[in-house]
Amino acid sequence: MAKNSADVRLLTTDLPLQGERISFSWMIWSAEEDSVWNAMGALQMHAARGDADAVLGIRVVAQARLHVGVLSGQRYDPKYTAYGTAVRFG
């Protein structure tokens, strides 16, 4: 059964692993999102669907997309994808 995504901890250097024992891990990533915040939230939701307890080693990659319109001209839209290692403690 999937957890609530708010229950999945995103572990960083400011909030490291606190001695828990990892029993299972797998790589996850989010879809392309419009902001870093949305990419991190999508990563957390994806981990919750897999019944993870936390996500380690989070990396966010940014890409700029160029859109060219005849009337609107050029504009760049950044897209963000978050990657990490989902873990279960046990």
Short mmCIF file of C-alpha atoms in Angstrom, two decimals:
data_model
loop_
_atom_site.label_atom_id
_atom_site.label_comp_id
_atom_site.label_asym_id
_atom_site.label_seq_id
_atom_site.Cartn_x
_atom_site.Cartn_y
_atom_site.Cartn_z
CA MET A 1 0.00 0.00 0.00
CA ALA A 2 1.39 3.41 -0.98
CA LYS A 3 2.26 5.89 1.72
CA ASN A 4 1.35 9.52 1.93
CA SER A 5 4.12 11.38 0.06
CA ALA A 6 4.57 13.71 3.06
CA ASP A 7 5.78 10.67 5.04
CA VAL A 8 8.72 10.10 2.67
CA ARG A 9 11.79 11.93 3.98
CA LEU A 10 14.07 13.70 1.51
CA LEU A 11 17.52 13.24 3.04
CA THR A 12 20.19 15.88 2.37
CA THR A 13 23.48 16.95 3.93
CA ASP A 14 21.42 19.14 6.29
CA LEU A 15 19.12 16.20 7.17
CA PRO A 16 21.30 13.07 6.87
CA LEU A 17 20.54 9.43 7.55
CA GLN A 18 20.34 8.92 11.34
CA GLY A 19 21.66 5.36 11.71
CA GLU A 20 18.71 3.57 10.14
CA ARG A 21 19.48 0.29 8.40
CA ILE A 22 18.61 0.18 4.68
CA SER A 23 16.92 -3.06 3.61
CA PHE A 24 16.08 -2.22 -0.01
CA SER A 25 16.90 0.57 -2.48
CA TRP A 26 16.13 1.54 -6.07
CA MET A 27 16.68 4.51 -8.40
CA ILE A 28 13.79 6.88 -9.09
CA TRP A 29 13.27 10.11 -11.03
CA SER A 30 10.53 12.62 -11.58
CA ALA A 31 8.97 13.76 -14.83
CA GLU A 32 10.07 17.10 -16.23
CA GLU A 33 8.57 19.84 -14.08
CA ASP A 34 8.36 23.64 -14.28
CA SER A 35 10.15 24.28 -10.96
CA VAL A 36 12.64 22.64 -8.62
CA TRP A 37 9.92 22.52 -5.94
CA ASN A 38 7.55 20.62 -8.27
CA ALA A 39 10.33 18.22 -9.33
CA MET A 40 11.13 17.44 -5.68
CA GLY A 41 7.44 16.95 -4.89
CA ALA A 42 7.02 14.60 -7.86
CA LEU A 43 10.08 12.62 -6.71
CA GLN A 44 8.59 12.33 -3.22
CA MET A 45 5.23 11.15 -4.62
CA HIS A 46 6.95 8.60 -6.87
CA ALA A 47 8.87 7.24 -3.87
CA ALA A 48 5.66 7.02 -1.82
CA ARG A 49 4.02 4.92 -4.55
CA GLY A 50 6.86 2.43 -4.14
CA ASP A 51 6.37 2.43 -0.34
CA ALA A 52 9.78 4.06 0.29
CA ASP A 53 10.72 5.49 3.67
CA ALA A 54 13.17 8.07 2.32
CA VAL A 55 15.05 9.33 -0.73
CA LEU A 56 18.85 9.68 -0.64
CA GLY A 57 21.37 11.34 -2.97
CA ILE A 58 18.94 13.73 -4.61
CA ARG A 59 20.12 15.46 -7.78
CA VAL A 60 18.15 18.04 -9.77
CA VAL A 61 18.98 18.60 -13.45
CA ALA A 62 17.82 21.71 -15.30
CA GLN A 63 17.28 22.00 -19.03
CA ALA A 64 16.29 25.11 -20.97
CA ARG A 65 13.81 24.66 -23.81
CA LEU A 66 13.77 27.25 -26.59
CA HIS A 67 10.33 28.07 -27.99
CA VAL A 68 10.17 30.14 -31.16
CA GLY A 69 6.93 31.67 -32.33
CA VAL A 70 6.29 33.81 -35.39
CA LEU A 71 4.37 36.40 -33.40
CA SER A 72 5.69 35.83 -29.88
CA GLY A 73 9.40 35.60 -30.69
CA GLN A 74 11.79 33.49 -28.66
CA ARG A 75 11.48 32.41 -25.05
CA TYR A 76 13.24 29.90 -22.86
CA ASP A 77 11.32 27.58 -20.54
CA PRO A 78 13.36 25.81 -17.87
CA LYS A 79 12.44 22.21 -17.07
CA TYR A 80 13.68 20.35 -13.99
CA THR A 81 14.04 16.63 -13.34
CA ALA A 82 14.88 15.24 -9.88
CA TYR A 83 16.75 11.94 -9.43
CA GLY A 84 17.43 9.98 -6.25
CA THR A 85 17.71 6.64 -4.52
CA ALA A 86 14.52 5.50 -2.79
CA VAL A 87 15.12 3.34 0.27
CA ARG A 88 13.17 1.20 2.72
CA PHE A 89 14.47 0.82 6.24
CA GLY A 90 14.42 -2.49 7.99
#
